[in-house]
PDB file of C-alpha atoms in Angstrom:
ATOM      1  CA  MET B   1      32.298 -13.530 -32.689  1.00 41.00           C
ATOM      2  CA  THR B   2      34.810 -10.629 -32.848  1.00 39.00           C
ATOM      3  CA  ASP B   3      36.107  -8.571 -29.865  1.00 40.00           C
ATOM      4  CA  ALA B   4      34.349  -5.641 -31.491  1.00 40.00           C
ATOM      5  CA  ASP B   5      30.710  -7.505 -31.421  1.00 44.00           C
ATOM      6  CA  ALA B   6      31.590  -8.745 -28.214  1.00 37.00           C
ATOM      7  CA  ASP B   7      32.240  -5.082 -26.578  1.00 39.00           C
ATOM      8  CA  ALA B   8      28.852  -4.298 -28.541  1.00 38.00           C
ATOM      9  CA  ASP B   9      26.670  -6.651 -27.206  1.00 41.00           C
ATOM     10  CA  ALA B  10      28.189  -6.195 -23.840  1.00 37.00           C
ATOM     11  CA  GLY B  11      27.224  -2.443 -24.071  1.00 41.00           C
ATOM     12  CA  GLY B  12      23.924  -3.429 -25.600  1.00 43.00           C
ATOM     13  CA  GLY B  13      23.309  -5.631 -22.520  1.00 42.00           C
ATOM     14  CA  ALA B  14      24.418  -3.190 -19.942  1.00 40.00           C
ATOM     15  CA  GLY B  15      22.134  -0.489 -21.470  1.00 43.00           C
ATOM     16  CA  ALA B  16      19.184  -2.884 -21.586  1.00 42.00           C
ATOM     17  CA  GLY B  17      20.011  -3.664 -17.571  1.00 46.00           C
ATOM     18  CA  GLY B  18      20.144  -0.057 -17.145  1.00 48.00           C
ATOM     19  CA  THR B  19      16.702   0.630 -18.779  1.00 49.00           C
ATOM     20  CA  ALA B  20      15.480  -2.310 -16.829  1.00 47.00           C
ATOM     21  CA  GLU B  21      16.756  -0.880 -13.408  1.00 51.00           C
ATOM     22  CA  GLN B  22      15.294   2.764 -14.265  1.00 52.00           C
ATOM     23  CA  SER B  23      12.059   1.013 -15.167  1.00 51.00           C
ATOM     24  CA  ALA B  24      12.404  -1.050 -11.775  1.00 51.00           C
ATOM     25  CA  GLU B  25      13.138   2.106  -9.501  1.00 53.00           C
ATOM     26  CA  ILE B  26      10.066   4.384 -11.003  1.00 51.00           C
ATOM     27  CA  GLY B  27       7.884   1.377 -10.699  1.00 50.00           C
ATOM     28  CA  SER B  28       9.179   1.217  -7.123  1.00 55.00           C
ATOM     29  CA  ARG B  29       8.382   4.857  -6.510  1.00 57.00           C
ATOM     30  CA  LEU B  30       5.086   4.715  -8.462  1.00 56.00           C
ATOM     31  CA  ASN B  31       4.092   1.651  -6.061  1.00 60.00           C
ATOM     32  CA  TRP B  32       5.198   4.021  -2.936  1.00 65.00           C
ATOM     33  CA  LEU B  33       3.138   6.968  -3.970  1.00 68.00           C
ATOM     34  CA  ARG B  34       0.231   4.850  -4.676  1.00 67.00           C
ATOM     35  CA  ALA B  35       0.316   3.384  -0.873  1.00 70.00           C
ATOM     36  CA  GLY B  36       0.506   7.015   0.569  1.00 76.00           C
ATOM     37  CA  VAL B  37      -2.574   7.732  -1.704  1.00 79.00           C
ATOM     38  CA  LEU B  38      -3.880   4.749  -0.311  1.00 81.00           C
ATOM     39  CA  GLY B  39      -3.137   5.331   3.099  1.00 85.00           C
ATOM     40  CA  ALA B  40      -4.467   8.913   2.965  1.00 89.00           C
ATOM     41  CA  ASN B  41      -7.522   7.476   1.781  1.00 90.00           C
ATOM     42  CA  ASP B  42      -7.801   4.896   4.824  1.00 91.00           C
ATOM     43  CA  GLY B  43      -7.312   8.133   7.121  1.00 94.00           C
ATOM     44  CA  ILE B  44      -9.779  10.278   5.573  1.00 94.00           C
ATOM     45  CA  ILE B  45     -12.785   7.510   5.675  1.00 94.00           C
ATOM     46  CA  SER B  46     -12.153   6.055   8.753  1.00 94.00           C
ATOM     47  CA  THR B  47     -11.645   9.525  10.891  1.00 95.00           C
ATOM     48  CA  ALA B  48     -14.818  10.938   8.994  1.00 94.00           C
ATOM     49  CA  GLY B  49     -16.565   8.068   9.847  1.00 94.00           C
ATOM     50  CA  LEU B  50     -15.924   8.505  13.548  1.00 95.00           C
ATOM     51  CA  VAL B  51     -16.157  11.835  14.216  1.00 95.00           C
ATOM     52  CA  VAL B  52     -19.505  12.018  12.168  1.00 95.00           C
ATOM     53  CA  GLY B  53     -20.899   9.344  14.384  1.00 94.00           C
ATOM     54  CA  VAL B  54     -20.007  11.253  17.500  1.00 94.00           C
ATOM     55  CA  ALA B  55     -21.266  14.134  15.965  1.00 93.00           C
ATOM     56  CA  GLY B  56     -24.373  12.490  15.533  1.00 92.00           C
ATOM     57  CA  ALA B  57     -24.674  11.614  19.153  1.00 92.00           C
ATOM     58  CA  THR B  58     -23.529  15.103  20.697  1.00 92.00           C
ATOM     59  CA  THR B  59     -22.745  18.776  20.087  1.00 90.00           C
ATOM     60  CA  SER B  60     -19.845  18.875  22.398  1.00 92.00           C
ATOM     61  CA  ARG B  61     -16.639  20.072  20.357  1.00 93.00           C
ATOM     62  CA  ALA B  62     -14.813  18.579  23.091  1.00 94.00           C
ATOM     63  CA  SER B  63     -16.016  15.210  22.848  1.00 93.00           C
ATOM     64  CA  ILE B  64     -15.922  15.136  18.973  1.00 94.00           C
ATOM     65  CA  LEU B  65     -12.127  16.694  19.163  1.00 94.00           C
ATOM     66  CA  ALA B  66     -11.086  13.972  21.693  1.00 95.00           C
ATOM     67  CA  ALA B  67     -12.790  11.110  19.404  1.00 94.00           C
ATOM     68  CA  GLY B  68     -10.874  12.487  16.387  1.00 94.00           C
ATOM     69  CA  VAL B  69      -7.519  12.556  17.816  1.00 95.00           C
ATOM     70  CA  ALA B  70      -7.637   9.468  19.606  1.00 95.00           C
ATOM     71  CA  GLY B  71      -9.229   7.913  16.101  1.00 94.00           C
ATOM     72  CA  LEU B  72      -6.025   9.478  14.537  1.00 95.00           C
ATOM     73  CA  LEU B  73      -3.503   8.441  16.822  1.00 95.00           C
ATOM     74  CA  ALA B  74      -5.039   4.578  16.805  1.00 94.00           C
ATOM     75  CA  GLY B  75      -5.086   4.652  13.153  1.00 93.00           C
ATOM     76  CA  SER B  76      -1.891   6.075  11.992  1.00 93.00           C
ATOM     77  CA  LEU B  77      -0.268   3.842  14.573  1.00 94.00           C
ATOM     78  CA  SER B  78      -1.930   0.871  13.657  1.00 92.00           C
ATOM     79  CA  MET B  79      -1.171   1.727  10.104  1.00 90.00           C
ATOM     80  CA  ALA B  80       2.452   2.042  10.886  1.00 91.00           C
ATOM     81  CA  ALA B  81       2.478  -1.017  12.888  1.00 93.00           C
ATOM     82  CA  GLY B  82       0.901  -3.324  10.453  1.00 89.00           C
ATOM     83  CA  GLU B  83       3.253  -1.911   7.774  1.00 88.00           C
ATOM     84  CA  TYR B  84       6.342  -2.812   9.597  1.00 91.00           C
ATOM     85  CA  VAL B  85       5.323  -6.008   9.973  1.00 93.00           C
ATOM     86  CA  SER B  86       4.404  -6.969   6.577  1.00 88.00           C
ATOM     87  CA  VAL B  87       7.620  -5.163   5.051  1.00 86.00           C
ATOM     88  CA  SER B  88       9.397  -6.873   7.785  1.00 91.00           C
ATOM     89  CA  SER B  89       8.328 -10.365   6.500  1.00 91.00           C
ATOM     90  CA  GLN B  90       9.013  -9.614   2.715  1.00 87.00           C
ATOM     91  CA  ARG B  91      12.610  -8.260   3.917  1.00 88.00           C
ATOM     92  CA  ASP B  92      13.145 -11.536   5.968  1.00 91.00           C
ATOM     93  CA  SER B  93      12.086 -13.400   2.837  1.00 90.00           C
ATOM     94  CA  GLU B  94      14.165 -11.639   0.487  1.00 87.00           C
ATOM     95  CA  ARG B  95      17.214 -12.245   2.869  1.00 89.00           C
ATOM     96  CA  ALA B  96      16.055 -15.909   3.195  1.00 91.00           C
ATOM     97  CA  ALA B  97      16.021 -16.404  -0.884  1.00 87.00           C
ATOM     98  CA  LEU B  98      19.320 -14.588  -1.089  1.00 88.00           C
ATOM     99  CA  GLU B  99      20.864 -16.621   1.307  1.00 90.00           C
ATOM    100  CA  THR B 100      19.617 -19.440  -0.315  1.00 88.00           C
ATOM    101  CA  GLU B 101      20.838 -18.452  -3.667  1.00 86.00           C
ATOM    102  CA  ARG B 102      24.509 -17.726  -2.154  1.00 87.00           C
ATOM    103  CA  ARG B 103      24.709 -21.149  -1.103  1.00 91.00           C
ATOM    104  CA  GLU B 104      23.615 -22.942  -4.474  1.00 86.00           C
ATOM    105  CA  LEU B 105      26.174 -20.501  -6.142  1.00 87.00           C
ATOM    106  CA  ALA B 106      29.011 -21.884  -3.768  1.00 88.00           C
ATOM    107  CA  GLU B 107      27.755 -25.261  -4.007  1.00 88.00           C
ATOM    108  CA  GLU B 108      26.674 -25.822  -7.580  1.00 89.00           C
ATOM    109  CA  PRO B 109      28.685 -22.768  -9.714  1.00 86.00           C
ATOM    110  CA  GLU B 110      27.807 -24.732 -12.985  1.00 88.00           C
ATOM    111  CA  ALA B 111      24.493 -25.504 -12.735  1.00 88.00           C
ATOM    112  CA  GLU B 112      23.736 -21.770 -11.399  1.00 86.00           C
ATOM    113  CA  LEU B 113      25.352 -20.833 -14.759  1.00 86.00           C
ATOM    114  CA  ALA B 114      23.439 -22.907 -16.618  1.00 86.00           C
ATOM    115  CA  GLU B 115      20.359 -21.592 -14.950  1.00 86.00           C
ATOM    116  CA  LEU B 116      21.233 -17.992 -15.601  1.00 85.00           C
ATOM    117  CA  THR B 117      21.661 -18.747 -19.104  1.00 86.00           C
ATOM    118  CA  GLU B 118      18.541 -20.213 -19.534  1.00 86.00           C
ATOM    119  CA  LEU B 119      16.891 -17.417 -17.827  1.00 86.00           C
ATOM    120  CA  LEU B 120      18.443 -14.608 -20.020  1.00 85.00           C
ATOM    121  CA  GLU B 121      17.730 -16.878 -23.193  1.00 82.00           C
ATOM    122  CA  ALA B 122      14.019 -16.664 -22.237  1.00 84.00           C
ATOM    123  CA  ARG B 123      14.236 -12.911 -22.040  1.00 84.00           C
ATOM    124  CA  GLY B 124      15.105 -12.974 -25.785  1.00 82.00           C
ATOM    125  CA  LEU B 125      18.574 -13.396 -26.082  1.00 83.00           C
ATOM    126  CA  ASN B 126      19.994 -16.034 -28.382  1.00 85.00           C
ATOM    127  CA  ARG B 127      21.890 -18.968 -26.706  1.00 85.00           C
ATOM    128  CA  ASP B 128      25.311 -17.909 -27.533  1.00 85.00           C
ATOM    129  CA  LEU B 129      24.633 -14.262 -26.404  1.00 88.00           C
ATOM    130  CA  ALA B 130      22.766 -15.533 -23.604  1.00 84.00           C
ATOM    131  CA  ARG B 131      25.723 -17.709 -22.455  1.00 86.00           C
ATOM    132  CA  GLU B 132      28.117 -15.097 -22.996  1.00 87.00           C
ATOM    133  CA  ALA B 133      26.095 -12.640 -20.978  1.00 85.00           C
ATOM    134  CA  ALA B 134      25.874 -15.204 -18.165  1.00 85.00           C
ATOM    135  CA  VAL B 135      29.435 -15.478 -17.929  1.00 87.00           C
ATOM    136  CA  GLN B 136      29.833 -11.894 -17.760  1.00 88.00           C
ATOM    137  CA  LEU B 137      27.403 -11.061 -15.041  1.00 85.00           C
ATOM    138  CA  THR B 138      28.987 -14.172 -13.301  1.00 85.00           C
ATOM    139  CA  GLU B 139      32.216 -12.772 -13.306  1.00 87.00           C
ATOM    140  CA  ARG B 140      31.100  -9.368 -12.238  1.00 87.00           C
ATOM    141  CA  ASP B 141      28.747 -10.348  -9.377  1.00 85.00           C
ATOM    142  CA  ALA B 142      27.066 -13.645  -9.538  1.00 84.00           C
ATOM    143  CA  LEU B 143      24.963 -13.120  -6.631  1.00 85.00           C
ATOM    144  CA  LYS B 144      23.632 -10.145  -7.739  1.00 86.00           C
ATOM    145  CA  ALA B 145      22.892 -11.397 -11.025  1.00 85.00           C
ATOM    146  CA  HIS B 146      21.001 -14.245  -9.870  1.00 84.00           C
ATOM    147  CA  ALA B 147      19.010 -11.951  -7.372  1.00 83.00           C
ATOM    148  CA  ARG B 148      17.682  -9.407 -10.232  1.00 85.00           C
ATOM    149  CA  VAL B 149      17.518 -11.810 -13.031  1.00 83.00           C
ATOM    150  CA  GLU B 150      16.105 -15.170 -11.175  1.00 81.00           C
ATOM    151  CA  LEU B 151      14.599 -13.479  -8.007  1.00 82.00           C
ATOM    152  CA  GLY B 152      13.793  -9.872  -9.203  1.00 81.00           C
ATOM    153  CA  ILE B 153      15.582  -8.741  -5.936  1.00 81.00           C
ATOM    154  CA  ASN B 154      18.092  -6.004  -5.905  1.00 79.00           C
ATOM    155  CA  PRO B 155      20.350  -7.013  -2.989  1.00 80.00           C
ATOM    156  CA  ASP B 156      21.625  -3.735  -2.690  1.00 76.00           C
ATOM    157  CA  GLU B 157      18.254  -2.001  -2.162  1.00 76.00           C
ATOM    158  CA  LEU B 158      15.969  -4.551  -0.053  1.00 79.00           C
ATOM    159  CA  VAL B 159      13.013  -2.978   1.043  1.00 77.00           C
ATOM    160  CA  ASN B 160      13.002  -1.147   4.675  1.00 82.00           C
ATOM    161  CA  PRO B 161      10.390  -1.681   7.056  1.00 86.00           C
ATOM    162  CA  TRP B 162      10.961   1.567   8.620  1.00 87.00           C
ATOM    163  CA  HIS B 163      10.355   3.795   5.810  1.00 84.00           C
ATOM    164  CA  ALA B 164       7.419   1.784   4.949  1.00 83.00           C
ATOM    165  CA  ALA B 165       5.908   2.309   8.428  1.00 88.00           C
ATOM    166  CA  PHE B 166       6.744   5.951   8.341  1.00 89.00           C
ATOM    167  CA  ALA B 167       5.541   6.394   5.163  1.00 87.00           C
ATOM    168  CA  SER B 168       2.148   4.832   6.461  1.00 88.00           C
ATOM    169  CA  LEU B 169       1.816   6.701   9.308  1.00 92.00           C
ATOM    170  CA  ILE B 170       2.325  10.318   7.779  1.00 93.00           C
ATOM    171  CA  ALA B 171      -0.038   9.555   4.968  1.00 92.00           C
ATOM    172  CA  PHE B 172      -3.067   8.520   7.470  1.00 94.00           C
ATOM    173  CA  THR B 173      -2.247  11.690   9.363  1.00 95.00           C
ATOM    174  CA  VAL B 174      -2.658  13.717   6.592  1.00 93.00           C
ATOM    175  CA  GLY B 175      -5.485  12.056   5.306  1.00 94.00           C
ATOM    176  CA  ALA B 176      -7.305  11.994   8.735  1.00 95.00           C
ATOM    177  CA  LEU B 177      -6.660  15.836   9.435  1.00 95.00           C
ATOM    178  CA  LEU B 178      -9.062  16.977   7.101  1.00 95.00           C
ATOM    179  CA  PRO B 179     -12.138  15.466   8.517  1.00 95.00           C
ATOM    180  CA  LEU B 180     -10.768  16.007  11.866  1.00 95.00           C
ATOM    181  CA  LEU B 181     -10.281  19.917  11.360  1.00 95.00           C
ATOM    182  CA  ALA B 182     -14.003  20.184   9.171  1.00 95.00           C
ATOM    183  CA  ILE B 183     -15.793  18.704  12.025  1.00 94.00           C
ATOM    184  CA  THR B 184     -14.278  20.874  14.724  1.00 93.00           C
ATOM    185  CA  LEU B 185     -14.119  24.453  13.262  1.00 93.00           C
ATOM    186  CA  PRO B 186     -17.255  24.962  11.851  1.00 92.00           C
ATOM    187  CA  GLY B 187     -20.900  25.825  14.511  1.00 90.00           C
ATOM    188  CA  PRO B 188     -23.028  22.712  15.388  1.00 89.00           C
ATOM    189  CA  SER B 189     -25.145  23.120  12.809  1.00 89.00           C
ATOM    190  CA  GLN B 190     -22.709  23.549   9.980  1.00 93.00           C
ATOM    191  CA  ARG B 191     -20.520  20.491  10.997  1.00 92.00           C
ATOM    192  CA  VAL B 192     -21.721  17.520   9.353  1.00 94.00           C
ATOM    193  CA  PRO B 193     -22.325  19.274   6.290  1.00 94.00           C
ATOM    194  CA  VAL B 194     -19.176  20.576   5.730  1.00 95.00           C
ATOM    195  CA  THR B 195     -17.248  17.686   6.973  1.00 95.00           C
ATOM    196  CA  VAL B 196     -19.033  15.629   4.413  1.00 95.00           C
ATOM    197  CA  ALA B 197     -18.444  17.973   1.673  1.00 95.00           C
ATOM    198  CA  ALA B 198     -14.834  18.087   2.421  1.00 95.00           C
ATOM    199  CA  VAL B 199     -14.462  14.319   2.883  1.00 95.00           C
ATOM    200  CA  LEU B 200     -16.122  13.828  -0.555  1.00 95.00           C
ATOM    201  CA  ALA B 201     -13.968  16.223  -2.437  1.00 95.00           C
ATOM    202  CA  ALA B 202     -10.997  14.915  -0.830  1.00 93.00           C
ATOM    203  CA  LEU B 203     -12.285  11.550  -1.885  1.00 92.00           C
ATOM    204  CA  THR B 204     -12.768  12.091  -5.245  1.00 93.00           C
ATOM    205  CA  LEU B 205      -9.048  13.830  -5.527  1.00 91.00           C
ATOM    206  CA  CYS B 206      -7.699  10.456  -4.302  1.00 88.00           C
ATOM    207  CA  GLY B 207      -9.623   8.622  -6.810  1.00 87.00           C
ATOM    208  CA  VAL B 208      -8.236  10.642  -9.470  1.00 89.00           C
ATOM    209  CA  ILE B 209      -4.677  10.473  -8.036  1.00 86.00           C
ATOM    210  CA  SER B 210      -4.814   6.668  -7.816  1.00 80.00           C
ATOM    211  CA  ALA B 211      -6.524   6.190 -11.022  1.00 83.00           C
ATOM    212  CA  ARG B 212      -3.909   7.910 -12.845  1.00 84.00           C
ATOM    213  CA  LEU B 213      -1.155   6.434 -11.067  1.00 76.00           C
ATOM    214  CA  GLY B 214      -2.565   2.943 -12.114  1.00 74.00           C
ATOM    215  CA  GLY B 215      -3.264   4.176 -15.880  1.00 79.00           C
ATOM    216  CA  ALA B 216      -6.922   3.365 -15.303  1.00 81.00           C
ATOM    217  CA  PRO B 217     -10.014   5.791 -15.966  1.00 86.00           C
ATOM    218  CA  PRO B 218     -10.957   7.913 -13.192  1.00 87.00           C
ATOM    219  CA  GLY B 219     -14.659   7.404 -13.325  1.00 89.00           C
ATOM    220  CA  ARG B 220     -14.729   4.185 -11.627  1.00 88.00           C
ATOM    221  CA  ALA B 221     -12.358   4.738  -8.837  1.00 86.00           C
ATOM    222  CA  ILE B 222     -13.903   8.103  -7.914  1.00 90.00           C
ATOM    223  CA  LEU B 223     -17.188   6.276  -7.736  1.00 93.00           C
ATOM    224  CA  ARG B 224     -15.927   3.465  -5.259  1.00 90.00           C
ATOM    225  CA  ASN B 225     -14.202   6.365  -3.376  1.00 89.00           C
ATOM    226  CA  VAL B 226     -17.284   8.361  -2.963  1.00 92.00           C
ATOM    227  CA  ILE B 227     -19.653   5.628  -2.370  1.00 93.00           C
ATOM    228  CA  GLY B 228     -17.315   3.881   0.398  1.00 92.00           C
ATOM    229  CA  GLY B 229     -16.932   7.193   2.292  1.00 92.00           C
ATOM    230  CA  ALA B 230     -20.623   8.415   2.051  1.00 94.00           C
ATOM    231  CA  LEU B 231     -21.616   4.986   3.232  1.00 95.00           C
ATOM    232  CA  ALA B 232     -19.282   5.070   6.160  1.00 93.00           C
ATOM    233  CA  MET B 233     -20.408   8.674   7.208  1.00 94.00           C
ATOM    234  CA  GLY B 234     -23.853   7.586   6.819  1.00 94.00           C
ATOM    235  CA  VAL B 235     -23.827   4.612   8.751  1.00 95.00           C
ATOM    236  CA  THR B 236     -21.857   6.160  11.651  1.00 94.00           C
ATOM    237  CA  TYR B 237     -24.057   9.207  11.561  1.00 93.00           C
ATOM    238  CA  ALA B 238     -27.307   7.218  11.957  1.00 94.00           C
ATOM    239  CA  VAL B 239     -25.862   4.990  14.647  1.00 93.00           C
ATOM    240  CA  GLY B 240     -24.382   8.032  16.411  1.00 92.00           C
ATOM    241  CA  THR B 241     -27.827   9.716  16.510  1.00 91.00           C
ATOM    242  CA  TRP B 242     -29.777   6.982  17.597  1.00 92.00           C
ATOM    243  CA  LEU B 243     -27.201   6.305  20.364  1.00 88.00           C
ATOM    244  CA  GLY B 244     -27.558   9.949  21.410  1.00 80.00           C
ATOM    245  CA  THR B 245     -31.236  10.085  21.486  1.00 76.00           C
ATOM    246  CA  SER B 246     -31.826   6.578  23.252  1.00 62.00           C
TER     247      SER B 246
END
């Protein structure tokens, strides 16, 4: 292989790497956006079920508002805490994997180079080109090369549990505000119908967005959302009405 060929191959590899990194970044953003839509969806359904149930038991705006605000706070904080714990566990696992890889690179560099070569070869490069790419990547940053190719981790951009917790808190809060406002602003006779209509419309929109993000037909996602929301509100309203009259 001539020097020119090597330069061309290295440039092609860098371009492919750049494309892969861009694809990973886009995928990460879509995952965050999808998580936000799902968080808002949870906020809509859980809060709607709560306030509609309370509205079935009482016409007191203060009682409905107190229950709704309590549900919003409890739900958003619970979502944030759960997301923080989950992502923290993921981050700990990524750090442990990187530490193991760092130790293996220090103790068995040749074996790790051969492993990286095999991984690149499995991705479609011929043996010689895979070996050359592995050598160049190892010379540049061995840990980063193995982290990305072998583990699928970017060591410079580990998941952040605080970002995840904050995003979940905001998404749930935004979703919960809709049924909370819909149930408290109208008069007693319009509260439940207005809330049901607003919630089902919002769930339809969430279904459309989540389906488009996942590249799936929207009909099934909308149907799941609408049926789930309607069922939650119907059950809690029935229970609230029964408790309010008993």
